[in-house]
mmCIF file of C-alpha atoms and ligand atoms in Angstrom:
data_model
loop_
_atom_site.group_PDB
_atom_site.id
_atom_site.type_symbol
_atom_site.label_atom_id
_atom_site.label_comp_id
_atom_site.label_asym_id
_atom_site.label_seq_id
_atom_site.Cartn_x
_atom_site.Cartn_y
_atom_site.Cartn_z
ATOM 1 C CA UNK A 1 -73.760 39.381 50.891
ATOM 2 C CA UNK A 2 -76.731 37.070 49.792
ATOM 3 C CA UNK A 3 -79.797 38.405 49.418
ATOM 4 C CA UNK A 4 -82.031 37.666 47.304
ATOM 5 C CA UNK A 5 -83.447 41.567 47.604
ATOM 6 C CA UNK A 6 -81.258 42.335 45.530
ATOM 7 C CA UNK A 7 -82.167 40.733 42.140
ATOM 8 C CA UNK A 8 -86.168 41.879 42.843
ATOM 9 C CA UNK A 9 -86.447 45.319 40.843
ATOM 10 C CA UNK A 10 -83.724 44.488 38.512
ATOM 11 C CA UNK A 11 -84.613 46.132 35.252
ATOM 12 C CA UNK A 12 -83.942 43.740 31.380
ATOM 13 C CA UNK A 13 -81.520 46.167 30.039
ATOM 14 C CA UNK A 14 -81.906 47.389 26.167
ATOM 15 C CA UNK A 15 -79.133 45.513 23.172
ATOM 16 C CA UNK A 16 -77.419 48.912 23.542
ATOM 17 C CA UNK A 17 -75.422 48.820 27.477
ATOM 18 C CA UNK A 18 -75.832 45.321 26.935
ATOM 19 C CA UNK A 19 -73.088 45.910 23.672
ATOM 20 C CA UNK A 20 -71.238 49.156 26.234
ATOM 21 C CA UNK A 21 -70.834 46.618 29.067
ATOM 22 C CA UNK A 22 -69.728 43.915 26.701
ATOM 23 C CA UNK A 23 -67.235 46.001 25.682
ATOM 24 C CA UNK A 24 -66.008 46.538 29.255
ATOM 25 C CA UNK A 25 -66.054 42.727 29.995
ATOM 26 C CA UNK A 26 -62.122 43.026 26.943
ATOM 27 C CA UNK A 27 -60.162 44.764 29.381
ATOM 28 C CA UNK A 28 -61.074 44.131 33.064
ATOM 29 C CA UNK A 29 -63.621 41.639 34.986
ATOM 30 C CA UNK A 30 -67.453 42.558 35.136
ATOM 31 C CA UNK A 31 -68.542 44.693 38.528
ATOM 32 C CA UNK A 32 -71.436 42.992 40.262
ATOM 33 C CA UNK A 33 -73.724 45.127 38.743
ATOM 34 C CA UNK A 34 -73.050 45.317 35.341
ATOM 35 C CA UNK A 35 -73.137 40.881 35.824
ATOM 36 C CA UNK A 36 -76.536 41.926 37.485
ATOM 37 C CA UNK A 37 -77.603 43.593 34.464
ATOM 38 C CA UNK A 38 -76.307 40.747 31.889
ATOM 39 C CA UNK A 39 -77.987 38.417 34.734
ATOM 40 C CA UNK A 40 -81.613 39.995 33.831
ATOM 41 C CA UNK A 41 -81.067 40.454 29.328
ATOM 42 C CA UNK A 42 -83.213 38.884 26.752
ATOM 43 C CA UNK A 43 -82.291 36.028 25.452
ATOM 44 C CA UNK A 44 -81.272 37.059 22.926
ATOM 45 C CA UNK A 45 -78.047 38.514 23.867
ATOM 46 C CA UNK A 46 -77.430 35.953 24.957
ATOM 47 C CA UNK A 47 -74.757 33.814 22.302
ATOM 48 C CA UNK A 48 -72.737 37.474 22.338
ATOM 49 C CA UNK A 49 -72.691 37.980 25.792
ATOM 50 C CA UNK A 50 -70.910 33.446 25.521
ATOM 51 C CA UNK A 51 -68.457 35.288 22.325
ATOM 52 C CA UNK A 52 -67.600 37.722 24.804
ATOM 53 C CA UNK A 53 -66.996 34.755 27.115
ATOM 54 C CA UNK A 54 -65.096 33.581 24.789
ATOM 55 C CA UNK A 55 -63.006 35.811 23.635
ATOM 56 C CA UNK A 56 -61.751 37.290 27.342
ATOM 57 C CA UNK A 57 -61.020 33.433 27.586
ATOM 58 C CA UNK A 58 -58.755 33.146 24.871
ATOM 59 C CA UNK A 59 -57.420 36.412 26.030
ATOM 60 C CA UNK A 60 -55.758 34.488 29.723
ATOM 61 C CA UNK A 61 -55.509 30.923 28.115
ATOM 62 C CA UNK A 62 -54.936 30.858 24.478
ATOM 63 C CA UNK A 63 -56.658 27.522 22.815
ATOM 64 C CA UNK A 64 -55.880 25.346 25.949
ATOM 65 C CA UNK A 65 -58.954 23.098 27.366
ATOM 66 C CA UNK A 66 -57.002 21.633 30.851
ATOM 67 C CA UNK A 67 -57.635 18.645 31.587
ATOM 68 C CA UNK A 68 -57.573 16.843 35.262
ATOM 69 C CA UNK A 69 -59.648 14.382 36.392
ATOM 70 C CA UNK A 70 -60.979 13.077 40.368
ATOM 71 C CA UNK A 71 -59.725 10.230 42.657
ATOM 72 C CA UNK A 72 -62.164 9.516 45.071
ATOM 73 C CA UNK A 73 -60.868 8.506 48.375
ATOM 74 C CA UNK A 74 -63.518 7.418 50.173
ATOM 75 C CA UNK A 75 -67.538 6.426 50.770
ATOM 76 C CA UNK A 76 -67.982 6.431 54.687
ATOM 77 C CA UNK A 77 -70.453 9.503 55.000
ATOM 78 C CA UNK A 78 -71.973 10.735 58.151
ATOM 79 C CA UNK A 79 -73.780 13.368 56.053
ATOM 80 C CA UNK A 80 -77.596 11.925 54.193
ATOM 81 C CA UNK A 81 -77.845 14.835 51.209
ATOM 82 C CA UNK A 82 -80.395 13.671 49.234
ATOM 83 C CA UNK A 83 -79.127 13.714 46.678
ATOM 84 C CA UNK A 84 -76.451 11.552 46.876
ATOM 85 C CA UNK A 85 -75.900 7.859 47.593
ATOM 86 C CA UNK A 86 -72.710 8.528 49.362
ATOM 87 C CA UNK A 87 -75.750 8.979 52.643
ATOM 88 C CA UNK A 88 -75.457 7.249 55.574
ATOM 89 C CA UNK A 89 -78.879 6.131 55.042
ATOM 90 C CA UNK A 90 -78.349 4.280 51.790
ATOM 91 C CA UNK A 91 -77.100 0.871 52.702
ATOM 92 C CA UNK A 92 -76.584 -0.308 48.724
ATOM 93 C CA UNK A 93 -73.808 2.407 48.704
ATOM 94 C CA UNK A 94 -69.997 0.625 48.645
ATOM 95 C CA UNK A 95 -68.089 1.802 52.334
ATOM 96 C CA UNK A 96 -64.273 1.832 51.267
ATOM 97 C CA UNK A 97 -61.028 4.297 52.639
ATOM 98 C CA UNK A 98 -58.319 3.361 50.361
ATOM 99 C CA UNK A 99 -55.449 2.164 51.808
ATOM 100 C CA UNK A 100 -52.154 4.123 50.692
ATOM 101 C CA UNK A 101 -50.980 1.162 48.006
ATOM 102 C CA UNK A 102 -54.522 1.238 46.637
ATOM 103 C CA UNK A 103 -54.348 5.327 46.230
ATOM 104 C CA UNK A 104 -51.231 5.346 45.250
ATOM 105 C CA UNK A 105 -52.216 2.713 42.626
ATOM 106 C CA UNK A 106 -54.924 4.196 41.288
ATOM 107 C CA UNK A 107 -52.834 6.543 41.245
ATOM 108 C CA UNK A 108 -49.901 5.705 38.660
ATOM 109 C CA UNK A 109 -52.110 4.380 37.147
ATOM 110 C CA UNK A 110 -54.061 7.791 35.691
ATOM 111 C CA UNK A 111 -50.619 9.202 35.602
ATOM 112 C CA UNK A 112 -49.139 6.318 33.416
ATOM 113 C CA UNK A 113 -52.550 7.296 31.689
ATOM 114 C CA UNK A 114 -51.117 11.150 31.415
ATOM 115 C CA UNK A 115 -52.372 13.345 33.567
ATOM 116 C CA UNK A 116 -51.382 15.067 36.232
ATOM 117 C CA UNK A 117 -53.340 17.382 37.341
ATOM 118 C CA UNK A 118 -55.148 15.701 40.899
ATOM 119 C CA UNK A 119 -58.561 16.522 42.343
ATOM 120 C CA UNK A 120 -58.646 14.076 45.120
ATOM 121 C CA UNK A 121 -62.873 13.819 46.303
ATOM 122 C CA UNK A 122 -63.309 12.893 49.809
ATOM 123 C CA UNK A 123 -67.182 12.638 51.868
ATOM 124 C CA UNK A 124 -67.287 13.848 55.034
ATOM 125 C CA UNK A 125 -66.055 10.632 56.571
ATOM 126 C CA UNK A 126 -64.299 12.106 60.214
ATOM 127 C CA UNK A 127 -61.864 9.107 59.777
ATOM 128 C CA UNK A 128 -59.971 9.804 57.295
ATOM 129 C CA UNK A 129 -57.665 11.636 59.134
ATOM 130 C CA UNK A 130 -55.723 15.075 58.360
ATOM 131 C CA UNK A 131 -52.875 12.885 58.632
ATOM 132 C CA UNK A 132 -54.115 10.198 55.373
ATOM 133 C CA UNK A 133 -54.931 13.247 53.633
ATOM 134 C CA UNK A 134 -51.518 14.804 53.784
ATOM 135 C CA UNK A 135 -49.890 11.621 52.625
ATOM 136 C CA UNK A 136 -51.894 11.461 50.064
ATOM 137 C CA UNK A 137 -51.041 14.827 48.872
ATOM 138 C CA UNK A 138 -47.851 14.932 49.769
ATOM 139 C CA UNK A 139 -47.970 11.442 47.418
ATOM 140 C CA UNK A 140 -48.960 13.181 44.846
ATOM 141 C CA UNK A 141 -47.230 16.569 44.485
ATOM 142 C CA UNK A 142 -43.919 14.266 44.708
ATOM 143 C CA UNK A 143 -44.486 12.171 41.320
ATOM 144 C CA UNK A 144 -46.118 15.468 39.736
ATOM 145 C CA UNK A 145 -42.234 16.787 40.847
ATOM 146 C CA UNK A 146 -40.588 13.900 39.428
ATOM 147 C CA UNK A 147 -42.392 14.218 36.089
ATOM 148 C CA UNK A 148 -41.498 17.684 36.092
ATOM 149 C CA UNK A 149 -37.961 16.793 36.217
ATOM 150 C CA UNK A 150 -38.234 13.804 33.437
ATOM 151 C CA UNK A 151 -40.464 15.420 31.415
ATOM 152 C CA UNK A 152 -40.530 19.442 32.066
ATOM 153 C CA UNK A 153 -43.178 20.773 30.891
ATOM 154 C CA UNK A 154 -43.582 23.317 27.833
ATOM 155 C CA UNK A 155 -43.098 26.856 27.218
ATOM 156 C CA UNK A 156 -47.636 26.543 27.372
ATOM 157 C CA UNK A 157 -48.121 25.449 30.039
ATOM 158 C CA UNK A 158 -45.779 27.137 32.486
ATOM 159 C CA UNK A 159 -47.010 30.709 30.801
ATOM 160 C CA UNK A 160 -50.389 29.491 34.067
ATOM 161 C CA UNK A 161 -47.303 29.912 36.682
ATOM 162 C CA UNK A 162 -47.864 34.073 36.357
ATOM 163 C CA UNK A 163 -51.212 33.118 36.933
ATOM 164 C CA UNK A 164 -50.549 30.673 39.666
ATOM 165 C CA UNK A 165 -48.577 30.087 43.397
ATOM 166 C CA UNK A 166 -46.549 27.289 41.709
ATOM 167 C CA UNK A 167 -47.424 25.478 38.887
ATOM 168 C CA UNK A 168 -46.320 21.560 40.932
ATOM 169 C CA UNK A 169 -49.025 22.458 43.705
ATOM 170 C CA UNK A 170 -51.137 23.758 41.032
ATOM 171 C CA UNK A 171 -51.565 20.081 40.142
ATOM 172 C CA UNK A 172 -53.720 19.284 43.662
ATOM 173 C CA UNK A 173 -56.382 20.084 45.309
ATOM 174 C CA UNK A 174 -58.789 18.418 46.955
ATOM 175 C CA UNK A 175 -62.885 18.105 47.285
ATOM 176 C CA UNK A 176 -63.187 17.469 50.687
ATOM 177 C CA UNK A 177 -66.085 18.095 53.845
ATOM 178 C CA UNK A 178 -65.334 21.269 55.755
ATOM 179 C CA UNK A 179 -62.808 21.986 57.772
ATOM 180 C CA UNK A 180 -60.007 24.172 60.296
ATOM 181 C CA UNK A 181 -57.872 26.819 58.901
ATOM 182 C CA UNK A 182 -55.465 25.055 60.742
ATOM 183 C CA UNK A 183 -56.199 21.961 58.544
ATOM 184 C CA UNK A 184 -56.430 23.644 55.465
ATOM 185 C CA UNK A 185 -52.879 25.175 56.675
ATOM 186 C CA UNK A 186 -51.465 21.526 57.368
ATOM 187 C CA UNK A 187 -53.119 20.145 54.415
ATOM 188 C CA UNK A 188 -51.188 23.533 51.612
ATOM 189 C CA UNK A 189 -47.809 22.601 53.645
ATOM 190 C CA UNK A 190 -47.904 19.080 52.143
ATOM 191 C CA UNK A 191 -47.953 20.115 48.821
ATOM 192 C CA UNK A 192 -52.611 20.939 48.239
ATOM 193 C CA UNK A 193 -53.028 23.401 45.826
ATOM 194 C CA UNK A 194 -56.852 24.237 45.779
ATOM 195 C CA UNK A 195 -59.164 23.284 48.153
ATOM 196 C CA UNK A 196 -62.529 22.481 46.025
ATOM 197 C CA UNK A 197 -66.423 22.929 48.101
ATOM 198 C CA UNK A 198 -70.044 22.663 46.305
ATOM 199 C CA UNK A 199 -71.845 24.947 48.834
ATOM 200 C CA UNK A 200 -74.731 23.515 46.857
ATOM 201 C CA UNK A 201 -77.620 26.050 47.450
ATOM 202 C CA UNK A 202 -76.742 30.008 48.647
ATOM 203 C CA UNK A 203 -80.776 29.647 49.081
ATOM 204 C CA UNK A 204 -80.787 28.979 52.865
ATOM 205 C CA UNK A 205 -84.747 28.049 52.495
ATOM 206 C CA UNK A 206 -83.388 24.904 49.996
ATOM 207 C CA UNK A 207 -80.443 24.162 51.998
ATOM 208 C CA UNK A 208 -81.683 23.527 54.851
ATOM 209 C CA UNK A 209 -84.760 21.449 52.898
ATOM 210 C CA UNK A 210 -82.264 18.685 50.897
ATOM 211 C CA UNK A 211 -79.594 18.622 54.274
ATOM 212 C CA UNK A 212 -81.789 18.207 56.951
ATOM 213 C CA UNK A 213 -80.462 15.286 58.719
ATOM 214 C CA UNK A 214 -76.286 14.684 59.309
ATOM 215 C CA UNK A 215 -74.019 16.247 61.691
ATOM 216 C CA UNK A 216 -72.398 18.597 59.829
ATOM 217 C CA UNK A 217 -73.590 19.765 56.294
ATOM 218 C CA UNK A 218 -77.015 20.840 58.288
ATOM 219 C CA UNK A 219 -74.825 23.380 59.211
ATOM 220 C CA UNK A 220 -75.875 26.074 56.638
ATOM 221 C CA UNK A 221 -73.011 28.697 57.607
ATOM 222 C CA UNK A 222 -70.547 27.153 58.958
ATOM 223 C CA UNK A 223 -70.417 25.205 55.923
ATOM 224 C CA UNK A 224 -70.669 29.432 54.392
ATOM 225 C CA UNK A 225 -67.902 30.258 56.626
ATOM 226 C CA UNK A 226 -65.114 27.873 56.182
ATOM 227 C CA UNK A 227 -64.192 29.467 52.707
ATOM 228 C CA UNK A 228 -62.937 32.083 54.646
ATOM 229 C CA UNK A 229 -60.515 29.367 56.180
ATOM 230 C CA UNK A 230 -59.570 28.224 52.778
ATOM 231 C CA UNK A 231 -58.193 31.793 51.681
ATOM 232 C CA UNK A 232 -56.581 32.216 55.503
ATOM 233 C CA UNK A 233 -54.133 28.949 54.716
ATOM 234 C CA UNK A 234 -53.266 30.669 50.980
ATOM 235 C CA UNK A 235 -55.493 28.021 49.383
ATOM 236 C CA UNK A 236 -56.669 28.778 45.984
ATOM 237 C CA UNK A 237 -60.717 27.700 46.219
ATOM 238 C CA UNK A 238 -63.547 26.157 43.775
ATOM 239 C CA UNK A 239 -66.694 27.228 44.516
ATOM 240 C CA UNK A 240 -70.759 25.971 42.727
ATOM 241 C CA UNK A 241 -73.662 25.563 43.553
ATOM 242 C CA UNK A 242 -75.543 22.181 42.810
ATOM 243 C CA UNK A 243 -77.833 23.473 39.129
ATOM 244 C CA UNK A 244 -81.347 22.615 39.805
ATOM 245 C CA UNK A 245 -81.792 22.416 43.996
ATOM 246 C CA UNK A 246 -83.608 25.377 43.626
ATOM 247 C CA UNK A 247 -85.530 27.567 41.982
ATOM 248 C CA UNK A 248 -84.119 30.355 40.872
ATOM 249 C CA UNK A 249 -80.894 30.168 39.150
ATOM 250 C CA UNK A 250 -80.103 33.361 38.916
ATOM 251 C CA UNK A 251 -79.710 34.262 42.872
ATOM 252 C CA UNK A 252 -77.769 31.348 42.575
ATOM 253 C CA UNK A 253 -75.327 32.559 39.868
ATOM 254 C CA UNK A 254 -75.390 36.218 41.345
ATOM 255 C CA UNK A 255 -74.608 34.807 44.798
ATOM 256 C CA UNK A 256 -71.509 32.055 43.885
ATOM 257 C CA UNK A 257 -69.874 35.698 41.731
ATOM 258 C CA UNK A 258 -70.430 37.645 43.948
ATOM 259 C CA UNK A 259 -69.080 35.604 46.722
ATOM 260 C CA UNK A 260 -65.624 34.421 44.802
ATOM 261 C CA UNK A 261 -65.214 38.374 44.869
ATOM 262 C CA UNK A 262 -65.111 39.017 47.916
ATOM 263 C CA UNK A 263 -62.822 35.244 47.856
ATOM 264 C CA UNK A 264 -60.499 36.940 45.205
ATOM 265 C CA UNK A 265 -60.345 40.174 46.584
ATOM 266 C CA UNK A 266 -60.251 39.556 50.614
ATOM 267 C CA UNK A 267 -57.280 36.399 50.188
ATOM 268 C CA UNK A 268 -55.159 37.479 46.605
ATOM 269 C CA UNK A 269 -56.655 33.675 45.713
ATOM 270 C CA UNK A 270 -57.301 31.719 42.257
ATOM 271 C CA UNK A 271 -60.542 31.327 41.854
ATOM 272 C CA UNK A 272 -62.235 27.356 40.367
ATOM 273 C CA UNK A 273 -66.224 27.870 39.621
ATOM 274 C CA UNK A 274 -67.875 24.124 39.650
ATOM 275 C CA UNK A 275 -70.541 23.819 36.981
ATOM 276 C CA UNK A 276 -72.194 20.518 38.561
ATOM 277 C CA UNK A 277 -75.974 20.138 37.235
ATOM 278 C CA UNK A 278 -78.176 17.928 39.343
ATOM 279 C CA UNK A 279 -77.604 13.733 38.088
ATOM 280 C CA UNK A 280 -79.755 11.738 39.805
ATOM 281 C CA UNK A 281 -78.686 9.474 42.480
ATOM 282 C CA UNK A 282 -80.287 5.161 41.943
ATOM 283 C CA UNK A 283 -80.094 5.055 46.088
ATOM 284 C CA UNK A 284 -80.346 8.036 48.211
ATOM 285 C CA UNK A 285 -84.255 9.469 48.042
ATOM 286 C CA UNK A 286 -84.181 12.528 45.575
ATOM 287 C CA UNK A 287 -84.425 10.553 42.176
ATOM 288 C CA UNK A 288 -85.710 14.010 39.786
ATOM 289 C CA UNK A 289 -84.307 17.177 39.669
ATOM 290 C CA UNK A 290 -86.034 19.622 41.773
ATOM 291 C CA UNK A 291 -86.278 22.638 39.244
ATOM 292 C CA UNK A 292 -85.115 21.613 35.563
ATOM 293 C CA UNK A 293 -86.417 24.917 34.418
ATOM 294 C CA UNK A 294 -83.860 25.793 35.692
ATOM 295 C CA UNK A 295 -80.906 24.376 35.464
ATOM 296 C CA UNK A 296 -81.500 24.110 31.428
ATOM 297 C CA UNK A 297 -79.072 24.339 28.298
ATOM 298 C CA UNK A 298 -79.960 27.835 27.854
ATOM 299 C CA UNK A 299 -79.138 28.826 31.246
ATOM 300 C CA UNK A 300 -76.158 27.312 31.407
ATOM 301 C CA UNK A 301 -74.275 28.325 28.274
ATOM 302 C CA UNK A 302 -75.007 31.469 29.984
ATOM 303 C CA UNK A 303 -74.094 31.909 33.706
ATOM 304 C CA UNK A 304 -70.494 30.067 32.393
ATOM 305 C CA UNK A 305 -69.994 32.794 29.894
ATOM 306 C CA UNK A 306 -70.741 35.141 33.000
ATOM 307 C CA UNK A 307 -68.941 33.192 35.489
ATOM 308 C CA UNK A 308 -66.006 33.991 32.505
ATOM 309 C CA UNK A 309 -67.599 37.763 31.832
ATOM 310 C CA UNK A 310 -66.297 38.612 36.330
ATOM 311 C CA UNK A 311 -63.825 36.557 37.315
ATOM 312 C CA UNK A 312 -62.024 36.649 33.613
ATOM 313 C CA UNK A 313 -59.235 34.751 34.455
ATOM 314 C CA UNK A 314 -60.472 32.111 36.210
ATOM 315 C CA UNK A 315 -61.139 28.080 36.151
ATOM 316 C CA UNK A 316 -64.329 27.436 34.687
ATOM 317 C CA UNK A 317 -64.977 23.721 35.107
ATOM 318 C CA UNK A 318 -66.833 21.682 32.477
ATOM 319 C CA UNK A 319 -67.664 17.958 34.624
ATOM 320 C CA UNK A 320 -68.362 14.697 32.837
ATOM 321 C CA UNK A 321 -71.640 15.038 34.769
ATOM 322 C CA UNK A 322 -73.012 16.883 30.979
ATOM 323 C CA UNK A 323 -72.381 15.050 27.776
ATOM 324 C CA UNK A 324 -69.758 15.519 25.357
ATOM 325 C CA UNK A 325 -72.044 17.204 22.798
ATOM 326 C CA UNK A 326 -72.850 19.503 25.353
ATOM 327 C CA UNK A 327 -68.771 20.044 26.195
ATOM 328 C CA UNK A 328 -68.160 20.771 23.600
ATOM 329 C CA UNK A 329 -70.815 23.998 23.506
ATOM 330 C CA UNK A 330 -69.158 25.151 27.585
ATOM 331 C CA UNK A 331 -65.542 24.696 26.587
ATOM 332 C CA UNK A 332 -66.438 27.489 23.811
ATOM 333 C CA UNK A 333 -67.889 29.813 25.414
ATOM 334 C CA UNK A 334 -66.160 30.400 28.405
ATOM 335 C CA UNK A 335 -65.246 26.857 30.108
ATOM 336 C CA UNK A 336 -61.361 25.898 31.154
ATOM 337 C CA UNK A 337 -60.931 22.341 32.671
ATOM 338 C CA UNK A 338 -62.644 19.306 31.620
ATOM 339 C CA UNK A 339 -62.207 16.008 32.716
ATOM 340 C CA UNK A 340 -63.045 12.787 29.735
ATOM 341 C CA UNK A 341 -63.003 9.841 32.604
ATOM 342 C CA UNK A 342 -64.711 9.728 35.043
ATOM 343 C CA UNK A 343 -65.439 7.249 38.536
ATOM 344 C CA UNK A 344 -67.049 8.572 41.339
ATOM 345 C CA UNK A 345 -66.249 5.824 44.120
ATOM 346 C CA UNK A 346 -62.579 4.704 45.485
ATOM 347 C CA UNK A 347 -61.015 3.049 43.151
ATOM 348 C CA UNK A 348 -62.470 2.777 40.644
ATOM 349 C CA UNK A 349 -59.908 3.462 38.381
ATOM 350 C CA UNK A 350 -57.430 0.532 38.801
ATOM 351 C CA UNK A 351 -58.684 -1.958 41.047
ATOM 352 C CA UNK A 352 -62.248 -1.721 39.582
ATOM 353 C CA UNK A 353 -65.115 -0.810 41.802
ATOM 354 C CA UNK A 354 -67.744 -0.698 41.532
ATOM 355 C CA UNK A 355 -70.470 1.722 41.822
ATOM 356 C CA UNK A 356 -71.048 5.910 42.171
ATOM 357 C CA UNK A 357 -72.244 8.664 44.280
ATOM 358 C CA UNK A 358 -74.179 9.377 41.321
ATOM 359 C CA UNK A 359 -74.743 9.171 37.477
ATOM 360 C CA UNK A 360 -72.536 10.610 35.248
ATOM 361 C CA UNK A 361 -71.165 10.216 32.134
ATOM 362 C CA UNK A 362 -66.849 8.939 31.379
ATOM 363 C CA UNK A 363 -65.159 9.588 28.057
ATOM 364 C CA UNK A 364 -62.311 7.433 26.512
ATOM 365 C CA UNK A 365 -59.785 9.449 27.115
ATOM 366 C CA UNK A 366 -58.503 9.341 23.429
ATOM 367 C CA UNK A 367 -61.965 10.473 22.086
ATOM 368 C CA UNK A 368 -62.465 13.545 24.030
ATOM 369 C CA UNK A 369 -58.509 15.201 23.513
ATOM 370 C CA UNK A 370 -59.191 14.517 19.562
ATOM 371 C CA UNK A 371 -63.118 16.474 20.336
ATOM 372 C CA UNK A 372 -60.961 19.142 21.912
ATOM 373 C CA UNK A 373 -58.847 18.994 18.953
ATOM 374 C CA UNK A 374 -61.351 19.351 15.801
ATOM 375 C CA UNK A 375 -63.151 22.283 17.432
ATOM 376 C CA UNK A 376 -59.050 24.256 16.852
ATOM 377 C CA UNK A 377 -58.589 23.790 20.871
ATOM 378 C CA UNK A 378 -54.947 22.363 22.739
ATOM 379 C CA UNK A 379 -55.734 19.916 25.229
ATOM 380 C CA UNK A 380 -53.449 20.832 27.971
ATOM 381 C CA UNK A 381 -52.207 17.743 30.837
HETATM 382 S S1 SF4 B 401 -72.983 15.466 49.214
HETATM 383 FE FE1 SF4 B 401 -71.414 14.766 50.361
HETATM 384 S S2 SF4 B 401 -71.163 15.344 52.168
HETATM 385 FE FE2 SF4 B 401 -73.537 15.028 51.099
HETATM 386 S S3 SF4 B 401 -73.661 12.502 51.620
HETATM 387 FE FE3 SF4 B 401 -72.948 13.248 50.274
HETATM 388 S S4 SF4 B 401 -70.604 12.771 49.823
HETATM 389 FE FE4 SF4 B 401 -72.270 13.185 51.821
#
């Protein structure tokens, strides 16, 4: 499925061919062959690709930009990824595992602020049991249920029910270590709708380079195969590579799309594309982005557009790893899921824990919402 040789002989398409492909994009998902061509198109055609992606997004999501908020639940980790401050050899990191009561406090605080879509984030902490995760998930699900009873989702939000298996289940996502099928299934039964896992790099050579130690994450194949466990457990799936870790950005984008199409086809799941771009850690060894030329803003925008054209009804998450000015371009270019605030340490909101997994931004919710509205878009909780 992920063979760099496949991209070796692709020729840059002429403008007429780009236009023809973009016409198809208005009526169906582009094929991998078509995506390959657009990936090699000249930069002078990128704006029209991005404009088409925006039109396609509006076909499915109108002017809506959906909001979510990440909630970190633990920061103990058995891995040693070179770019992450949760790596086990970093003795300066605050290590914390939220108790259920602390978790309730964080979630209540965020719900009061208006969020209804929560991304639980867990590091690779085997002591954090599936039972505890299930309990946390059940709590979020119950809270959303009660919220929807008192404040039923409006017509516009309900419109997305046809893309999601359940409006409530859709509110709960989790980015965690790779799990077994039975574990994912247990979490889905508890109320999990989405499972997100970043592949980091589809190029094994680079994957191995940045995950040299650690009992779990250094296994490229095991990580790749765990997506199938999510699919079998009937979860919707989020996937991404970490931009900047490897030089061949076209290969990474192409592989992410090929993987998403495979999962969608095989498991009939919904797809979310993550777009994490390398943000320097404070203490972990890899302080600078290894391949800055592989993650320029133009390439980033093209990537988001291609994700949109390849899986037209997908969710494309553009996060506070980016500045608000750049996010505005991504909201207009295919992205439809975003987070105003971000604390990347357990207890970062209501408990005021200090620390972070990497450097990132966090914006005032009001400012963020007003910027979305200024663009003629509609923020949706
Ligand atoms: S990226 Fe994930 S697995 Fe790697 S050190 Fe950080 S928390 Fe652990």
